[in-house]
Amino acid sequence: MVKNPPALEQLIESLRCLPGVGPKSALRMAYHLLQRDRKGASGLALSLDHALQVLGHCTLCNNFSETSICPLCESEKRDISQLCVVEMPTDLMMMEQTQSYTGMYFVLMGRLSPLDGIGPKEINLDKLIKRAQDGMVNEVILATNYTVEGEATAHYISELLKTRGIAVSRIARGLPMGGEIEYVDSGTLSMALLGRKQL
Amino acid sequence: MVKNPPALEQLIESLRCLPGVGPKSALRMAYHLLQRDRKGASGLALSLDHALQVLGHCTLCNNFSETSICPLCESEKRDISQLCVVEMPTDLMMMEQTQSYTGMYFVLMGRLSPLDGIGPKEINLDKLIKRAQDGMVNEVILATNYTVEGEATAHYISELLKTRGIAVSRIARGLPMGGEIEYVDSGTLSMALLGRKQL
């Protein structure tokens, strides 16, 4: 039985730590890097090392940051009475793109997902509770996804915060912009009905 | 506009050198590595460095190897009069698994694909020609894939070798084991007809 050289086997094995990469993809990646993009490979090794060294979490919002407090949390233009809880840094960026929120953020870096071994500790809920009780925060806005896991996470957090007397809200659910009733799914429509507003 | 920390941006950019990884996958990989698998990430950086340092190509068969001549080429049990040309190291392994070939190999590390910028030089044809003319090789067996590119590569190599008076053969094409005429595609069937053998 012919085997790959040990260094190649080790590289293939290491590549499998990437999410969504199985044995076949890892093999293809290893061949590509070694045969066609050695420069990219050494760049990747450097970037990994650098990122692991300098990237930590902001002590306030828990987002990735190279400094102990990130630029957004340090900004004096933000409204410190509102705290918006999101799952991932990309969600934070989407919120910022709306340009309709000026408060602070807390990034969970995940969602409750017991089957994947992600419980309250993994999404830093202790840190969130502490942050929400700093005396400045008046309202916590839950902006986790409207998926099963995002909903469960929002419910869990709201229970935790309400018992501590903190005002909690959840972003609205309903028809999207440009949404047509004929084509929307019935779950969304029934939620839009339940969440109707007096005009 | 909120931005990711520079080290994170750089990591995302570096991950895009992997084949099949676009901006969204790169982002997901970066988050996963930094948040859930820092050990895997540093292991990957080490493996990349190590592989780039020690892995070269066997001077005889062009396969990846940590030594200048790979264990297979060094083996004294192989028949040095036959040289089998394959596209990738995985093809070599498949050939070995059949346990019906005992000759030597040459690994192209690719196939002719002008649109992807892969010409005769990128698949080391100079090295192959030199190898086939070492005075020991009696027959070159072309075992590239039966895809358009693999076929073109086989045709190109056979022309090169035949003008130099080297015997060249191509692995057979026909119905696969267990193949039923009713369900096989017509291209394969017509090739099986053309390639029929006197009994």
Short mmCIF file of C-alpha atoms in Angstrom, two decimals:
data_model
loop_
_atom_site.label_atom_id
_atom_site.label_comp_id
_atom_site.label_asym_id
_atom_site.label_seq_id
_atom_site.Cartn_x
_atom_site.Cartn_y
_atom_site.Cartn_z
CA MET A 1 0.00 0.00 0.00
CA VAL A 2 1.48 3.33 -1.14
CA LYS A 3 1.06 6.19 1.32
CA ASN A 4 1.31 9.93 1.09
CA PRO A 5 4.44 11.42 2.66
CA PRO A 6 3.86 12.13 6.40
CA ALA A 7 4.05 15.92 5.98
CA LEU A 8 1.28 15.75 3.35
CA GLU A 9 -0.87 13.45 5.49
CA GLN A 10 -0.45 15.84 8.40
CA LEU A 11 -1.45 18.84 6.27
CA ILE A 12 -4.56 17.01 5.00
CA GLU A 13 -5.49 16.12 8.58
CA SER A 14 -4.96 19.71 9.75
CA LEU A 15 -7.09 21.16 6.95
CA ARG A 16 -10.01 19.08 8.22
CA CYS A 17 -10.35 21.40 11.22
CA LEU A 18 -11.96 23.89 8.81
CA PRO A 19 -15.77 23.76 8.93
CA GLY A 20 -17.35 21.91 6.00
CA VAL A 21 -14.08 20.36 4.88
CA GLY A 22 -14.05 16.55 4.66
CA PRO A 23 -11.26 14.18 3.58
CA LYS A 24 -11.79 14.74 -0.16
CA SER A 25 -11.84 18.54 0.05
CA ALA A 26 -8.84 18.54 2.37
CA LEU A 27 -6.90 16.45 -0.14
CA ARG A 28 -7.86 18.78 -2.98
CA MET A 29 -6.88 21.82 -0.91
CA ALA A 30 -3.51 20.31 0.03
CA TYR A 31 -2.70 19.46 -3.59
CA HIS A 32 -3.74 22.90 -4.74
CA LEU A 33 -1.67 24.70 -2.11
CA LEU A 34 1.45 22.60 -2.66
CA GLN A 35 1.24 22.47 -6.43
CA ARG A 36 -0.25 25.77 -7.51
CA ASP A 37 -0.16 28.24 -4.65
CA ARG A 38 2.77 27.84 -2.29
CA LYS A 39 2.82 31.60 -1.76
CA GLY A 40 -0.82 31.55 -0.69
CA ALA A 41 -0.09 28.67 1.66
CA SER A 42 2.73 30.44 3.44
CA GLY A 43 0.57 33.59 3.56
CA LEU A 44 -2.19 31.56 5.19
CA ALA A 45 0.19 30.13 7.78
CA LEU A 46 1.40 33.64 8.63
CA SER A 47 -2.13 35.08 8.83
CA LEU A 48 -3.25 32.26 11.12
CA ASP A 49 -0.32 32.82 13.46
CA HIS A 50 -0.82 36.58 13.43
CA ALA A 51 -4.56 36.37 14.02
CA LEU A 52 -4.12 33.89 16.89
CA GLN A 53 -1.58 36.20 18.47
CA VAL A 54 -3.29 39.57 18.26
CA LEU A 55 -7.03 38.82 18.11
CA GLY A 56 -8.90 38.66 21.37
CA HIS A 57 -12.36 39.74 22.43
CA CYS A 58 -13.49 43.24 23.34
CA THR A 59 -14.12 43.27 27.09
CA LEU A 60 -17.36 45.20 26.57
CA CYS A 61 -19.05 43.84 23.43
CA ASN A 62 -17.24 40.50 23.12
CA ASN A 63 -16.60 41.11 19.39
CA PHE A 64 -13.21 40.18 17.94
CA SER A 65 -10.76 42.99 18.63
CA GLU A 66 -7.05 43.66 18.59
CA THR A 67 -7.44 46.00 21.56
CA SER A 68 -9.06 45.28 24.93
CA ILE A 69 -11.90 47.68 24.04
CA CYS A 70 -12.93 47.83 20.38
CA PRO A 71 -13.27 51.10 18.42
CA LEU A 72 -17.08 50.87 18.41
CA CYS A 73 -17.33 50.52 22.21
CA GLU A 74 -14.79 53.29 22.64
CA SER A 75 -16.70 55.71 20.41
CA GLU A 76 -18.36 58.59 22.32
CA LYS A 77 -21.10 58.98 19.74
CA ARG A 78 -22.95 55.83 20.79
CA ASP A 79 -25.99 55.71 23.06
CA ILE A 80 -24.85 53.71 26.08
CA SER A 81 -28.39 53.15 27.36
CA GLN A 82 -29.23 50.58 24.68
CA LEU A 83 -27.58 47.19 24.31
CA CYS A 84 -28.27 45.10 21.21
CA VAL A 85 -27.50 41.38 21.46
CA VAL A 86 -26.50 39.68 18.18
CA GLU A 87 -25.23 36.20 17.38
CA MET A 88 -22.22 36.92 15.17
CA PRO A 89 -20.01 39.84 14.13
CA THR A 90 -21.63 39.76 10.66
CA ASP A 91 -25.00 40.44 12.28
CA LEU A 92 -23.49 43.47 14.00
CA MET A 93 -22.28 44.73 10.63
CA MET A 94 -25.71 44.25 9.09
CA MET A 95 -27.27 46.22 11.98
CA GLU A 96 -24.77 49.02 11.42
CA GLN A 97 -25.55 49.10 7.72
CA THR A 98 -29.17 50.00 8.51
CA GLN A 99 -27.87 53.23 10.08
CA SER A 100 -30.89 53.19 12.36
CA TYR A 101 -29.26 52.06 15.58
CA THR A 102 -26.78 54.10 17.60
CA GLY A 103 -26.55 52.05 20.80
CA MET A 104 -24.01 49.51 22.01
CA TYR A 105 -23.70 45.84 21.09
CA PHE A 106 -23.04 42.49 22.66
CA VAL A 107 -21.87 39.71 20.34
CA LEU A 108 -22.66 36.20 21.64
CA MET A 109 -20.32 34.53 19.10
CA GLY A 110 -22.85 31.77 18.56
CA ARG A 111 -26.29 30.59 19.59
CA LEU A 112 -27.54 28.04 22.09
CA SER A 113 -27.29 24.67 20.40
CA PRO A 114 -27.09 21.83 22.93
CA LEU A 115 -26.71 19.19 20.20
CA ASP A 116 -23.50 20.88 19.03
CA GLY A 117 -22.31 21.24 22.64
CA ILE A 118 -22.95 24.98 22.73
CA GLY A 119 -24.54 25.93 26.03
CA PRO A 120 -24.88 29.20 28.00
CA LYS A 121 -21.17 29.20 28.85
CA GLU A 122 -20.01 28.94 25.24
CA ILE A 123 -22.00 32.01 24.21
CA ASN A 124 -20.67 34.07 27.11
CA LEU A 125 -23.98 34.68 28.89
CA ASP A 126 -22.21 35.45 32.19
CA LYS A 127 -20.41 38.27 30.48
CA LEU A 128 -23.68 39.52 28.95
CA ILE A 129 -25.52 39.53 32.31
CA LYS A 130 -22.66 41.46 33.89
CA ARG A 131 -22.58 43.89 30.98
CA ALA A 132 -26.35 44.46 31.12
CA GLN A 133 -26.16 45.25 34.84
CA ASP A 134 -23.55 48.00 34.56
CA GLY A 135 -26.12 50.62 35.60
CA MET A 136 -26.09 52.47 32.28
CA VAL A 137 -28.07 50.00 30.14
CA ASN A 138 -31.82 50.71 30.16
CA GLU A 139 -32.91 48.29 27.49
CA VAL A 140 -31.54 45.09 26.02
CA ILE A 141 -32.63 44.49 22.41
CA LEU A 142 -32.45 40.86 21.36
CA ALA A 143 -31.47 40.62 17.68
CA THR A 144 -30.70 36.93 17.37
CA ASN A 145 -31.88 35.16 14.21
CA TYR A 146 -35.47 34.01 13.79
CA THR A 147 -34.32 30.40 13.53
CA VAL A 148 -35.19 27.70 16.06
CA GLU A 149 -31.85 28.12 17.80
CA GLY A 150 -31.88 31.91 17.62
CA GLU A 151 -35.39 31.95 19.11
CA ALA A 152 -34.40 29.59 21.92
CA THR A 153 -31.39 31.76 22.66
CA ALA A 154 -33.50 34.92 22.78
CA HIS A 155 -36.03 33.23 25.08
CA TYR A 156 -33.30 31.98 27.43
CA ILE A 157 -31.62 35.38 27.62
CA SER A 158 -34.90 37.23 28.16
CA GLU A 159 -35.75 34.97 31.12
CA LEU A 160 -32.30 35.56 32.63
CA LEU A 161 -32.54 39.33 32.26
CA LYS A 162 -36.17 39.77 33.28
CA THR A 163 -35.56 38.05 36.63
CA ARG A 164 -32.88 40.67 37.19
CA GLY A 165 -35.31 43.51 36.43
CA ILE A 166 -33.78 44.53 33.12
CA ALA A 167 -36.07 45.68 30.28
CA VAL A 168 -35.79 43.34 27.32
CA SER A 169 -37.19 43.66 23.80
CA ARG A 170 -37.04 41.55 20.66
CA ILE A 171 -36.74 42.82 17.08
CA ALA A 172 -40.04 42.61 15.18
CA ARG A 173 -41.14 39.72 13.04
CA GLY A 174 -43.37 40.22 10.01
CA LEU A 175 -43.46 40.63 6.25
CA PRO A 176 -40.16 41.72 4.71
CA MET A 177 -39.90 44.92 2.67
CA GLY A 178 -41.55 44.35 -0.73
CA GLY A 179 -43.11 41.16 0.65
CA GLU A 180 -46.32 40.02 -1.01
CA ILE A 181 -48.93 38.24 1.06
CA GLU A 182 -49.57 35.79 -1.79
CA TYR A 183 -46.00 34.49 -1.69
CA VAL A 184 -45.02 34.75 1.97
CA ASP A 185 -44.92 31.55 4.07
CA SER A 186 -47.81 31.03 6.46
CA GLY A 187 -45.60 31.11 9.57
CA THR A 188 -44.41 34.61 8.77
CA LEU A 189 -47.94 35.73 7.90
CA SER A 190 -49.46 34.44 11.13
CA MET A 191 -46.68 36.16 13.09
CA ALA A 192 -47.33 39.39 11.18
CA LEU A 193 -51.01 39.11 12.14
CA LEU A 194 -50.27 38.46 15.81
CA GLY A 195 -47.81 41.36 15.88
CA ARG A 196 -50.17 43.85 14.21
CA LYS A 197 -50.01 47.45 15.32
CA GLN A 198 -52.77 49.92 16.06
CA LEU A 199 -52.68 52.75 13.50
CA MET B 1 -18.98 51.78 8.67
CA VAL B 2 -17.75 49.22 11.19
CA LYS B 3 -14.88 47.06 9.99
CA ASN B 4 -13.34 43.81 11.14
CA PRO B 5 -10.00 44.14 12.93
CA PRO B 6 -7.12 44.10 10.38
CA ALA B 7 -5.77 40.72 11.57
CA LEU B 8 -9.21 39.17 11.00
CA GLU B 9 -9.57 40.77 7.55
CA GLN B 10 -6.13 39.45 6.63
CA LEU B 11 -7.01 35.94 7.79
CA ILE B 12 -10.25 35.98 5.77
CA GLU B 13 -8.33 37.16 2.69
CA SER B 14 -5.69 34.45 3.18
CA LEU B 15 -8.27 31.68 3.53
CA ARG B 16 -9.58 32.58 0.08
CA CYS B 17 -6.47 31.04 -1.50
CA LEU B 18 -8.08 27.65 -0.75
CA PRO B 19 -9.89 26.20 -3.77
CA GLY B 20 -13.67 26.54 -3.62
CA VAL B 21 -13.58 29.06 -0.76
CA GLY B 22 -15.31 32.38 -1.43
CA PRO B 23 -15.78 35.40 0.85
CA LYS B 24 -18.68 33.88 2.83
CA SER B 25 -16.96 30.54 3.47
CA ALA B 26 -13.72 32.29 4.38
CA LEU B 27 -15.58 34.40 6.94
CA ARG B 28 -17.25 31.32 8.42
CA MET B 29 -13.93 29.48 8.58
CA ALA B 30 -12.19 32.42 10.26
CA TYR B 31 -14.92 32.74 12.90
CA HIS B 32 -14.89 29.00 13.52
CA LEU B 33 -11.12 28.84 13.92
CA LEU B 34 -10.90 31.88 16.20
CA GLN B 35 -13.93 31.08 18.29
CA ARG B 36 -14.12 27.30 18.51
CA ASP B 37 -10.85 25.78 17.36
CA ARG B 38 -7.78 27.86 18.13
CA LYS B 39 -5.78 24.68 18.64
CA GLY B 40 -6.77 23.46 15.18
CA ALA B 41 -5.81 26.81 13.71
CA SER B 42 -2.32 26.80 15.19
CA GLY B 43 -1.97 23.15 14.13
CA LEU B 44 -2.91 24.13 10.59
CA ALA B 45 -0.35 26.94 10.55
CA LEU B 46 2.34 24.52 11.73
CA SER B 47 1.36 21.82 9.21
CA LEU B 48 1.42 24.34 6.36
CA ASP B 49 4.88 25.56 7.34
CA HIS B 50 6.18 22.04 7.78
CA ALA B 51 4.73 20.78 4.48
CA LEU B 52 6.11 23.77 2.57
CA GLN B 53 9.52 23.14 4.07
CA VAL B 54 9.92 19.39 3.63
CA LEU B 55 7.68 18.46 0.69
CA GLY B 56 9.23 18.51 -2.76
CA HIS B 57 8.80 16.33 -5.81
CA CYS B 58 10.40 12.96 -6.45
CA THR B 59 13.01 13.47 -9.19
CA LEU B 60 11.84 10.31 -10.94
CA CYS B 61 8.05 10.13 -10.66
CA ASN B 62 7.28 13.78 -9.79
CA ASN B 63 4.97 12.72 -6.95
CA PHE B 64 5.12 14.63 -3.66
CA SER B 65 7.97 13.33 -1.59
CA GLU B 66 10.04 14.27 1.43
CA THR B 67 13.12 12.67 -0.14
CA SER B 68 14.62 13.35 -3.57
CA ILE B 69 13.57 9.85 -4.68
CA CYS B 70 10.29 8.54 -3.24
CA PRO B 71 9.98 5.08 -1.61
CA LEU B 72 8.03 3.68 -4.57
CA CYS B 73 10.69 4.68 -7.12
CA GLU B 74 13.40 3.40 -4.83
CA SER B 75 11.78 -0.02 -4.42
CA GLU B 76 13.64 -2.82 -6.18
CA LYS B 77 10.47 -4.87 -6.67
CA ARG B 78 9.08 -2.64 -9.41
CA ASP B 79 9.29 -3.33 -13.12
CA ILE B 80 11.37 -0.46 -14.52
CA SER B 81 10.42 -1.18 -18.14
CA GLN B 82 6.88 0.19 -17.72
CA LEU B 83 5.98 3.79 -16.98
CA CYS B 84 2.39 4.69 -16.12
CA VAL B 85 1.41 8.36 -16.51
CA VAL B 86 -1.35 9.59 -14.15
CA GLU B 87 -2.79 13.01 -13.46
CA MET B 88 -2.74 13.19 -9.66
CA PRO B 89 -1.26 11.30 -6.69
CA THR B 90 -4.75 9.97 -5.89
CA ASP B 91 -4.85 8.29 -9.31
CA LEU B 92 -1.54 6.61 -8.51
CA MET B 93 -3.02 5.29 -5.28
CA MET B 94 -6.06 3.93 -7.10
CA MET B 95 -3.77 2.15 -9.59
CA GLU B 96 -1.84 0.63 -6.71
CA GLN B 97 -5.04 -0.56 -5.08
CA THR B 98 -5.80 -2.70 -8.14
CA GLN B 99 -2.63 -4.68 -7.34
CA SER B 100 -2.33 -5.43 -11.06
CA TYR B 101 0.47 -3.07 -11.98
CA THR B 102 4.05 -3.39 -10.81
CA GLY B 103 5.79 -0.81 -13.02
CA MET B 104 6.89 2.73 -12.36
CA TYR B 105 4.80 5.93 -12.39
CA PHE B 106 4.94 9.49 -13.54
CA VAL B 107 2.57 11.96 -11.88
CA LEU B 108 1.74 15.00 -14.03
CA MET B 109 0.23 16.93 -11.09
CA GLY B 110 -2.55 18.17 -13.31
CA ARG B 111 -3.89 17.99 -16.84
CA LEU B 112 -3.64 20.25 -19.86
CA SER B 113 -6.22 22.97 -19.41
CA PRO B 114 -5.34 26.09 -21.41
CA LEU B 115 -8.34 28.01 -20.06
CA ASP B 116 -7.00 27.62 -16.52
CA GLY B 117 -3.50 28.57 -17.67
CA ILE B 118 -2.21 25.01 -17.39
CA GLY B 119 -0.02 24.20 -20.38
CA PRO B 120 2.67 21.59 -21.10
CA LYS B 121 5.13 23.31 -18.76
CA GLU B 122 2.79 23.30 -15.75
CA ILE B 123 2.32 19.52 -15.99
CA ASN B 124 6.05 18.87 -16.27
CA LEU B 125 6.08 17.31 -19.73
CA ASP B 126 9.81 18.08 -20.20
CA LYS B 127 10.51 15.98 -17.15
CA LEU B 128 8.27 13.18 -18.46
CA ILE B 129 9.99 13.11 -21.89
CA LYS B 130 13.39 12.94 -20.21
CA ARG B 131 12.18 10.20 -17.87
CA ALA B 132 10.71 8.14 -20.75
CA GLN B 133 14.00 8.32 -22.62
CA ASP B 134 16.18 6.93 -19.83
CA GLY B 135 16.86 3.76 -21.85
CA MET B 136 15.05 1.42 -19.43
CA VAL B 137 11.44 2.32 -20.21
CA ASN B 138 9.94 0.13 -22.96
CA GLU B 139 6.34 1.26 -22.74
CA VAL B 140 4.54 4.34 -21.52
CA ILE B 141 0.97 3.65 -20.35
CA LEU B 142 -1.27 6.74 -20.38
CA ALA B 143 -3.73 6.55 -17.48
CA THR B 144 -5.12 10.08 -17.50
CA ASN B 145 -8.86 10.48 -16.92
CA TYR B 146 -11.39 9.90 -19.69
CA THR B 147 -12.55 13.52 -19.44
CA VAL B 148 -12.13 16.07 -22.22
CA GLU B 149 -9.00 17.47 -20.60
CA GLY B 150 -7.58 14.08 -19.68
CA GLU B 151 -8.10 12.87 -23.25
CA ALA B 152 -6.44 15.96 -24.71
CA THR B 153 -3.51 15.48 -22.34
CA ALA B 154 -3.13 11.81 -23.36
CA HIS B 155 -3.27 12.74 -27.05
CA TYR B 156 -0.67 15.48 -26.62
CA ILE B 157 1.71 13.23 -24.69
CA SER B 158 1.31 10.33 -27.12
CA GLU B 159 2.27 12.60 -30.05
CA LEU B 160 5.33 13.84 -28.17
CA LEU B 161 6.49 10.32 -27.29
CA LYS B 162 5.72 8.64 -30.60
CA THR B 163 7.90 11.12 -32.52
CA ARG B 164 10.71 10.05 -30.22
CA GLY B 165 10.13 6.37 -31.00
CA ILE B 166 8.73 5.40 -27.60
CA ALA B 167 5.92 2.81 -27.43
CA VAL B 168 2.78 4.39 -25.94
CA SER B 169 -0.49 2.76 -24.85
CA ARG B 170 -3.72 4.04 -23.33
CA ILE B 171 -5.79 2.26 -20.68
CA ALA B 172 -8.94 0.66 -22.14
CA ARG B 173 -12.31 2.25 -22.33
CA GLY B 174 -15.51 0.22 -22.16
CA LEU B 175 -18.29 -0.95 -19.90
CA PRO B 176 -17.46 -0.84 -16.19
CA MET B 177 -17.59 -4.00 -14.03
CA GLY B 178 -21.23 -4.90 -13.44
CA GLY B 179 -22.26 -2.46 -16.18
CA GLU B 180 -25.54 -3.18 -17.96
CA ILE B 181 -25.91 -2.28 -21.61
CA GLU B 182 -29.41 -0.99 -20.96
CA TYR B 183 -28.18 1.68 -18.58
CA VAL B 184 -24.77 2.65 -19.90
CA ASP B 185 -24.40 5.95 -21.82
CA SER B 186 -24.13 5.70 -25.58
CA GLY B 187 -20.64 7.24 -25.70
CA THR B 188 -19.26 4.48 -23.50
CA LEU B 189 -21.14 1.81 -25.46
CA SER B 190 -19.86 3.00 -28.85
CA MET B 191 -16.31 3.05 -27.44
CA ALA B 192 -16.79 -0.47 -26.10
CA LEU B 193 -17.90 -1.55 -29.56
CA LEU B 194 -14.96 0.11 -31.29
CA GLY B 195 -12.57 -1.40 -28.76
CA ARG B 196 -13.95 -4.95 -29.07
CA LYS B 197 -11.49 -7.83 -28.79
CA GLN B 198 -11.23 -11.05 -30.79
CA LEU B 199 -11.99 -14.04 -28.58
#
